Amino acid sequence: MATKVYIENLSTHVGENITLQGWLYNARSSGKIKFLLLRDGTGVCQGVIVKAVVGEEMFNRCDQLTQESSFKMSGTVRAEQRAPGGYEMDVTNIEIISVAKEYPITPKEHGVEFLADRRHLWLRSSRQHAIMRVRHEIIRSIREFFDGRGFTLLDAPIFTPAACEGTSTLFETEYFDLGKAFLTQSGQLYGEAGAMSLGKVYVFGPTFRAEKSKTRRHLTEFWMVEPEVAFNDLNDNMDLAEEFLEHIVTSVLKNRMPELKVLERNIKFLENVKRPLPRVTYDEAVEILHSKGLPFEWGNDLGGTDETVISEQFDRPVMVHRYPAAIKAFYMKRDPNNDKLALAVDVLAPEGYGEIIGGSQREDDYDTLLARLKEHNLPQEAFDWYLDLRRFGSVPHAGFGLGIERTVSWICGLDHVRETIPFPRMIYRLTP
Ligand code: 4AD
Ligand code: MG
């Protein structure tokens, strides 16, 4: 067999005799010529099989190749403008590896539940493949961003002794003789400990929320990246968030344009994601809602529709800051100019994609934090280590969390987060 090559590298092998390995994406035949579309995970390439060249036996053998059968094809590579991917192979040899029997996902339309039940196979289709590649690019660019700015990756535990983001969405599990453990809702509290050691850290891992609602924005298991920086205040935090979002979107536009094309993504809004991002206070956001005729009451949390209406006023993501403290987490610092407000920031994506980032400056005073734990009915013993961070050299600090799946959903322009993660977990879905 000739040199094995990936389709994405075909441009450097024009005129050479090489071998491609993959799965049959599509086939058509016209008399003495067959066209086999092979996909190998990096692209698709059309093989042209001429009966007169390969002989009758090999030509007929190709008929065994059903959709998703695995095979190798060898031959000479040629640039071909009209072919999908821009290259074609004049095939001299076909080697069948495994014939697929009645692949269930055909080019016709299938219902989303049918596809979700076959997620392990659905991942092979071109849209899902494109989404996974964009997801990977988003994650790669996130690591690149923090690694290039002196942050240290800090891995937080998944089994935790206490709640971070409210007690209503906790997943509980038995933990040997130690009682209950909870699956982490956020690595933030550990990130704060890391920031006091390393200055700038990011936590990046799976997080869990027993979300009882069935929406297009909620998963029960999702990935979050959470930077935490010692000595940052709310403004520094917003500066970091906008630079971060600009970096992610720029990277996807630079490196994953073919995938965005497959997804038919209108990239107009993505090209606008440049600093500075607009910043409005919660009070100003409420005024926007009132000016649009929505009967919103000050003090409530922004709902999905409210977020959409606010974000529609801007051509890029918008930062909403200084929310009522009563609707935010216990660890958020209050605004020194107005004790009713928390130094919080949410970033709302355009086009109705809603909140993609939630963050804040943290309460750094021991007594105040202790009082907040009591107000929120949180068990002090479980947070004693966290209070230590305020006992021993407390400093102002801030951070935020970006949800990977909502970000993928927005950048890819999808209807639902279920397609943004390889194997989604939702209230009604635990398989495959
Ligand atoms: O706003 P959240 O709850 O913030 C935190 O967890 C903070 N501890 C983060 C921090 O400051 N370090 O969640 C952060 C982000 C949301 O903006 C959203 O993008 C995503 O996590 N998210 C979800 N994504 C999918 N499904 C869910 N159920 C989500 N809940 C939150
Ligand atoms: Mg939030």
Tab-separated table of C-alpha atoms in Angstrom, residues 3-317:
chain	number	residue	atom	x	y	z
A	3	THR	CA	1.651	6.269	1.933
A	4	LYS	CA	-1.360	6.794	4.188
A	5	VAL	CA	-2.588	10.377	4.077
A	6	TYR	CA	-5.365	12.360	5.771
A	7	ILE	CA	-7.713	14.234	3.468
A	8	GLU	CA	-6.941	17.593	5.090
A	9	ASN	CA	-3.330	17.181	3.889
A	10	LEU	CA	-4.161	16.275	0.284
A	11	SER	CA	-2.873	19.588	-1.078
A	12	THR	CA	0.705	18.478	-0.386
A	13	HIS	CA	0.258	15.164	-2.207
A	14	VAL	CA	-1.043	16.219	-5.610
A	15	GLY	CA	0.281	13.882	-8.299
A	16	GLU	CA	1.366	11.270	-5.753
A	17	ASN	CA	0.132	7.735	-5.301
A	18	ILE	CA	-1.353	7.569	-1.794
A	19	THR	CA	-3.884	5.696	0.362
A	20	LEU	CA	-6.919	7.143	2.119
A	21	GLN	CA	-8.702	5.258	4.917
A	22	GLY	CA	-12.217	5.988	6.060
A	23	TRP	CA	-15.925	5.417	5.674
A	24	LEU	CA	-18.253	5.592	2.719
A	25	TYR	CA	-20.183	8.839	2.815
A	26	ASN	CA	-21.943	8.475	-0.512
A	27	ALA	CA	-21.639	6.611	-3.781
A	28	ARG	CA	-22.989	6.986	-7.277
A	29	SER	CA	-22.466	5.099	-10.440
A	30	SER	CA	-22.791	5.840	-14.116
A	31	GLY	CA	-22.169	2.787	-16.240
A	32	LYS	CA	-18.446	2.175	-16.384
A	33	ILE	CA	-17.489	4.770	-13.731
A	34	LYS	CA	-18.213	4.839	-10.001
A	35	PHE	CA	-17.764	7.784	-7.652
A	36	LEU	CA	-17.090	6.938	-4.000
A	37	LEU	CA	-17.101	9.694	-1.397
A	38	LEU	CA	-14.777	8.719	1.440
A	39	ARG	CA	-14.751	10.627	4.711
A	40	ASP	CA	-11.905	10.230	7.167
A	41	GLY	CA	-12.755	12.733	9.910
A	42	THR	CA	-10.646	15.471	8.367
A	43	GLY	CA	-12.643	15.893	5.171
A	44	VAL	CA	-14.240	14.104	2.235
A	45	CYS	CA	-12.590	13.053	-0.993
A	46	GLN	CA	-14.173	11.649	-4.124
A	47	GLY	CA	-12.620	8.546	-5.599
A	48	VAL	CA	-13.165	7.946	-9.298
A	49	ILE	CA	-13.206	4.266	-10.214
A	50	VAL	CA	-13.033	3.407	-13.886
A	51	LYS	CA	-13.873	-0.178	-14.851
A	52	ALA	CA	-11.261	-0.216	-17.582
A	53	VAL	CA	-8.561	0.786	-15.077
A	54	VAL	CA	-9.323	-1.402	-12.047
A	55	GLY	CA	-10.782	-4.393	-13.860
A	56	GLU	CA	-14.220	-5.966	-13.604
A	57	GLU	CA	-13.711	-7.824	-10.306
A	58	MET	CA	-12.613	-4.784	-8.273
A	59	PHE	CA	-15.174	-2.589	-10.007
A	60	ASN	CA	-18.005	-4.927	-8.952
A	61	ARG	CA	-16.580	-5.352	-5.442
A	62	CYS	CA	-17.300	-1.644	-4.869
A	63	ASP	CA	-21.020	-2.473	-4.899
A	64	GLN	CA	-20.592	-4.084	-1.458
A	65	LEU	CA	-19.737	-0.678	-0.051
A	66	THR	CA	-22.864	0.524	1.707
A	67	GLN	CA	-23.158	3.827	3.558
A	68	GLU	CA	-20.649	3.939	6.479
A	69	SER	CA	-18.759	0.818	5.368
A	70	SER	CA	-15.077	1.215	6.161
A	71	PHE	CA	-12.483	0.866	3.408
A	72	LYS	CA	-9.163	2.017	2.010
A	73	MET	CA	-8.702	3.488	-1.393
A	74	SER	CA	-5.408	4.097	-3.186
A	75	GLY	CA	-4.575	6.066	-6.270
A	76	THR	CA	-3.286	9.357	-7.601
A	77	VAL	CA	-4.447	12.704	-6.219
A	78	ARG	CA	-5.585	15.434	-8.541
A	79	ALA	CA	-6.813	18.968	-7.871
A	80	GLU	CA	-10.429	19.252	-9.005
A	81	GLN	CA	-12.261	22.543	-8.432
A	82	ARG	CA	-15.703	20.987	-8.744
A	83	ALA	CA	-15.117	18.117	-6.288
A	84	PRO	CA	-16.163	18.463	-2.645
A	85	GLY	CA	-12.964	19.439	-0.798
A	86	GLY	CA	-11.203	20.444	-4.028
A	87	TYR	CA	-9.357	17.156	-4.728
A	88	GLU	CA	-10.145	13.881	-6.398
A	89	MET	CA	-8.451	10.517	-6.537
A	90	ASP	CA	-8.026	8.366	-9.631
A	91	VAL	CA	-8.414	5.063	-7.851
A	92	THR	CA	-6.260	2.035	-8.614
A	93	ASN	CA	-7.118	-0.113	-5.598
A	94	ILE	CA	-10.000	-0.570	-3.127
A	95	GLU	CA	-9.705	-2.610	0.063
A	96	ILE	CA	-12.914	-3.211	2.029
A	97	ILE	CA	-12.398	-3.322	5.822
A	98	SER	CA	-15.921	-3.805	7.156
A	99	VAL	CA	-19.290	-3.694	5.437
A	100	ALA	CA	-21.948	-1.713	7.353
A	101	LYS	CA	-25.339	-3.381	7.490
A	102	GLU	CA	-28.269	-0.984	7.055
A	103	TYR	CA	-26.893	2.156	8.631
A	104	PRO	CA	-29.908	3.714	10.352
A	105	ILE	CA	-29.177	7.372	9.615
A	106	THR	CA	-29.845	8.019	5.940
A	107	PRO	CA	-29.637	11.283	4.023
A	108	LYS	CA	-33.407	11.756	4.465
A	109	GLU	CA	-34.818	13.802	7.380
A	110	HIS	CA	-34.997	12.161	10.801
A	111	GLY	CA	-36.704	13.357	13.980
A	112	VAL	CA	-34.405	14.780	16.626
A	113	GLU	CA	-35.289	12.079	19.199
A	114	PHE	CA	-34.481	9.363	16.663
A	115	LEU	CA	-31.114	10.995	16.097
A	116	ALA	CA	-30.466	11.668	19.791
A	117	ASP	CA	-31.054	7.956	20.553
A	118	ARG	CA	-28.331	7.219	17.993
A	119	ARG	CA	-26.009	10.012	19.098
A	120	HIS	CA	-23.006	7.654	18.808
A	121	LEU	CA	-23.729	7.404	15.068
A	122	TRP	CA	-25.230	10.872	14.576
A	123	LEU	CA	-21.786	12.300	15.432
A	124	ARG	CA	-20.611	11.066	12.017
A	125	SER	CA	-22.908	13.340	10.043
A	126	SER	CA	-21.479	16.483	8.528
A	127	ARG	CA	-23.289	19.002	10.749
A	128	GLN	CA	-22.376	17.225	13.964
A	129	HIS	CA	-18.830	16.781	12.757
A	130	ALA	CA	-18.619	20.523	12.083
A	131	ILE	CA	-20.031	21.385	15.523
A	132	MET	CA	-17.487	19.120	17.257
A	133	ARG	CA	-14.661	20.772	15.345
A	134	VAL	CA	-15.876	24.248	16.331
A	135	ARG	CA	-16.233	23.081	19.946
A	136	HIS	CA	-12.671	21.840	19.869
A	137	GLU	CA	-11.438	25.138	18.448
A	138	ILE	CA	-13.275	27.064	21.174
A	139	ILE	CA	-11.653	24.923	23.869
A	140	ARG	CA	-8.236	25.134	22.221
A	141	SER	CA	-8.437	28.916	21.978
A	142	ILE	CA	-9.561	29.183	25.614
A	143	ARG	CA	-6.485	27.277	26.789
A	144	GLU	CA	-4.305	29.312	24.466
A	145	PHE	CA	-5.739	32.539	25.888
A	146	PHE	CA	-5.059	31.732	29.538
A	147	ASP	CA	-1.800	29.855	28.997
A	148	GLY	CA	-0.480	32.831	27.022
A	149	ARG	CA	-1.300	35.251	29.846
A	150	GLY	CA	0.443	33.615	32.768
A	151	PHE	CA	-2.566	31.739	34.169
A	152	THR	CA	-2.078	28.346	35.806
A	153	LEU	CA	-4.651	25.594	35.195
A	154	LEU	CA	-6.142	24.472	38.508
A	155	ASP	CA	-8.179	21.271	38.490
A	156	ALA	CA	-11.020	21.464	41.000
A	157	PRO	CA	-12.692	18.369	42.489
A	158	ILE	CA	-15.975	17.005	41.188
A	159	PHE	CA	-17.124	15.491	44.498
A	160	THR	CA	-17.689	18.409	46.842
A	161	PRO	CA	-18.965	18.796	50.417
A	162	ALA	CA	-21.139	21.877	49.774
A	163	ALA	CA	-23.164	23.944	47.299
A	164	CYS	CA	-21.625	26.786	45.307
A	165	GLU	CA	-24.560	27.994	43.204
A	166	GLY	CA	-27.626	27.496	45.392
A	167	THR	CA	-29.031	24.306	46.864
A	168	SER	CA	-31.882	23.735	44.412
A	169	THR	CA	-29.776	22.209	41.629
A	170	LEU	CA	-27.490	19.899	43.626
A	171	PHE	CA	-26.860	16.311	42.568
A	172	GLU	CA	-26.330	14.215	45.685
A	173	THR	CA	-24.513	10.978	46.150
A	174	GLU	CA	-23.541	8.730	49.076
A	175	TYR	CA	-19.904	9.092	50.018
A	176	PHE	CA	-18.749	6.090	52.102
A	177	ASP	CA	-18.847	6.842	55.847
A	178	LEU	CA	-18.633	10.582	55.304
A	179	GLY	CA	-22.272	11.106	54.434
A	180	LYS	CA	-23.371	13.023	51.385
A	181	ALA	CA	-21.239	14.402	48.595
A	182	PHE	CA	-22.457	16.719	45.858
A	183	LEU	CA	-21.385	16.875	42.239
A	184	THR	CA	-19.758	20.242	41.687
A	185	GLN	CA	-21.888	23.076	40.262
A	186	SER	CA	-18.800	25.237	39.738
A	187	GLY	CA	-15.106	25.008	40.576
A	188	GLN	CA	-15.015	28.659	41.577
A	189	LEU	CA	-14.484	28.305	45.336
A	190	TYR	CA	-11.426	26.144	44.664
A	191	GLY	CA	-10.333	28.589	41.987
A	192	GLU	CA	-10.309	31.295	44.657
A	193	ALA	CA	-7.981	29.173	46.808
A	194	GLY	CA	-5.797	28.705	43.728
A	195	ALA	CA	-5.715	32.439	42.996
A	196	MET	CA	-4.403	33.109	46.528
A	197	SER	CA	-1.547	30.715	45.786
A	198	LEU	CA	-0.838	31.280	42.102
A	199	GLY	CA	-2.262	34.757	41.437
A	200	LYS	CA	-4.066	33.919	38.198
A	201	VAL	CA	-5.713	30.552	37.652
A	202	TYR	CA	-8.374	28.927	35.532
A	203	VAL	CA	-10.491	25.959	36.442
A	204	PHE	CA	-11.768	23.980	33.476
A	205	GLY	CA	-13.964	20.950	33.820
A	206	PRO	CA	-17.393	19.379	33.844
A	207	THR	CA	-20.003	20.839	36.179
A	208	PHE	CA	-23.384	19.466	37.191
A	209	ARG	CA	-26.763	20.992	37.863
A	210	ALA	CA	-29.999	19.169	38.567
A	211	GLU	CA	-31.882	21.519	36.242
A	212	LYS	CA	-35.499	20.489	36.376
A	213	SER	CA	-36.498	22.706	33.491
A	214	LYS	CA	-36.502	21.593	29.893
A	215	THR	CA	-35.051	24.504	27.912
A	216	ARG	CA	-32.790	24.901	24.914
A	217	ARG	CA	-30.094	26.433	27.140
A	218	HIS	CA	-29.851	23.905	29.980
A	219	LEU	CA	-27.926	20.683	30.383
A	220	THR	CA	-27.496	18.741	33.616
A	221	GLU	CA	-23.816	18.148	32.814
A	222	PHE	CA	-21.881	20.912	31.091
A	223	TRP	CA	-18.346	22.247	30.832
A	224	MET	CA	-17.314	25.506	32.371
A	225	VAL	CA	-14.077	27.452	32.281
A	226	GLU	CA	-13.537	29.723	35.264
A	227	PRO	CA	-10.689	32.209	35.536
A	228	GLU	CA	-10.020	33.704	38.971
A	229	VAL	CA	-7.563	36.560	39.522
A	230	ALA	CA	-6.185	37.977	42.784
A	231	PHE	CA	-6.307	41.785	43.015
A	232	ASN	CA	-8.869	42.107	40.175
A	233	ASP	CA	-11.985	44.168	40.784
A	234	LEU	CA	-15.248	44.107	38.812
A	235	ASN	CA	-13.895	46.380	36.077
A	236	ASP	CA	-10.742	44.282	35.631
A	237	ASN	CA	-13.032	41.252	35.452
A	238	MET	CA	-15.076	42.802	32.645
A	239	ASP	CA	-11.889	43.809	30.792
A	240	LEU	CA	-10.710	40.204	30.991
A	241	ALA	CA	-14.081	38.826	29.842
A	242	GLU	CA	-14.258	41.010	26.731
A	243	GLU	CA	-10.674	40.302	25.698
A	244	PHE	CA	-11.384	36.602	26.248
A	245	LEU	CA	-14.548	36.550	24.103
A	246	GLU	CA	-12.829	38.482	21.339
A	247	HIS	CA	-10.017	35.923	21.338
A	248	ILE	CA	-12.365	32.925	21.130
A	249	VAL	CA	-14.494	34.283	18.306
A	250	THR	CA	-11.479	35.530	16.343
A	251	SER	CA	-9.889	32.067	16.585
A	252	VAL	CA	-13.010	30.302	15.337
A	253	LEU	CA	-13.376	32.719	12.415
A	254	LYS	CA	-9.716	32.240	11.554
A	255	ASN	CA	-9.514	28.452	11.875
A	256	ARG	CA	-12.996	26.998	11.413
A	257	MET	CA	-14.549	28.856	8.495
A	258	PRO	CA	-15.288	25.675	6.460
A	259	GLU	CA	-17.218	24.284	9.443
A	260	LEU	CA	-19.189	27.530	9.873
A	261	LYS	CA	-20.087	27.225	6.171
A	262	VAL	CA	-21.371	23.668	6.657
A	263	LEU	CA	-23.507	25.037	9.496
A	264	GLU	CA	-24.701	27.881	7.249
A	265	ARG	CA	-23.802	30.295	10.026
A	266	ASN	CA	-24.395	33.954	9.306
A	267	ILE	CA	-21.101	35.306	10.641
A	268	LYS	CA	-22.140	38.969	10.668
A	269	PHE	CA	-22.635	39.010	14.449
A	270	LEU	CA	-19.447	37.043	15.044
A	271	GLU	CA	-17.339	39.522	13.104
A	272	ASN	CA	-18.621	42.269	15.432
A	273	VAL	CA	-17.195	40.632	18.537
A	274	LYS	CA	-14.482	43.220	19.119
A	275	ARG	CA	-13.547	45.222	22.184
A	276	PRO	CA	-14.965	47.256	23.766
A	277	LEU	CA	-18.190	45.384	24.467
A	278	PRO	CA	-21.087	47.539	25.641
A	279	ARG	CA	-21.575	47.662	29.430
A	280	VAL	CA	-24.928	48.485	30.999
A	281	THR	CA	-26.001	48.347	34.625
A	282	TYR	CA	-28.923	46.199	35.684
A	283	ASP	CA	-30.825	49.458	36.280
A	284	GLU	CA	-30.187	50.524	32.677
A	285	ALA	CA	-31.210	47.074	31.462
A	286	VAL	CA	-34.511	47.438	33.318
A	287	GLU	CA	-35.025	50.813	31.610
A	288	ILE	CA	-34.470	49.135	28.232
A	289	LEU	CA	-37.140	46.546	29.088
A	290	HIS	CA	-39.594	49.254	30.154
A	291	SER	CA	-38.911	51.289	27.026
A	292	LYS	CA	-39.835	48.172	25.006
A	293	GLY	CA	-43.093	47.860	26.898
A	294	LEU	CA	-42.182	44.838	29.049
A	295	PRO	CA	-43.761	44.837	32.524
A	296	PHE	CA	-40.503	43.986	34.301
A	297	GLU	CA	-40.249	44.562	38.047
A	298	TRP	CA	-36.963	45.821	39.547
A	299	GLY	CA	-35.418	43.115	41.698
A	300	ASN	CA	-36.392	40.149	39.532
A	301	ASP	CA	-33.858	38.061	37.672
A	302	LEU	CA	-33.726	38.507	33.911
A	303	GLY	CA	-35.659	35.777	32.133
A	304	GLY	CA	-34.889	34.348	28.704
A	305	THR	CA	-37.157	36.829	26.900
A	306	ASP	CA	-35.759	39.777	28.889
A	307	GLU	CA	-32.213	38.772	27.960
A	308	THR	CA	-33.200	38.520	24.308
A	309	VAL	CA	-34.818	41.968	24.282
A	310	ILE	CA	-31.778	43.551	25.979
A	311	SER	CA	-29.262	41.850	23.679
A	312	GLU	CA	-31.259	42.918	20.591
A	313	GLN	CA	-30.303	46.531	21.364
A	314	PHE	CA	-26.657	45.781	20.626
A	315	ASP	CA	-24.678	44.404	17.697
A	316	ARG	CA	-22.304	42.373	19.900
A	317	PRO	CA	-22.381	40.658	23.308
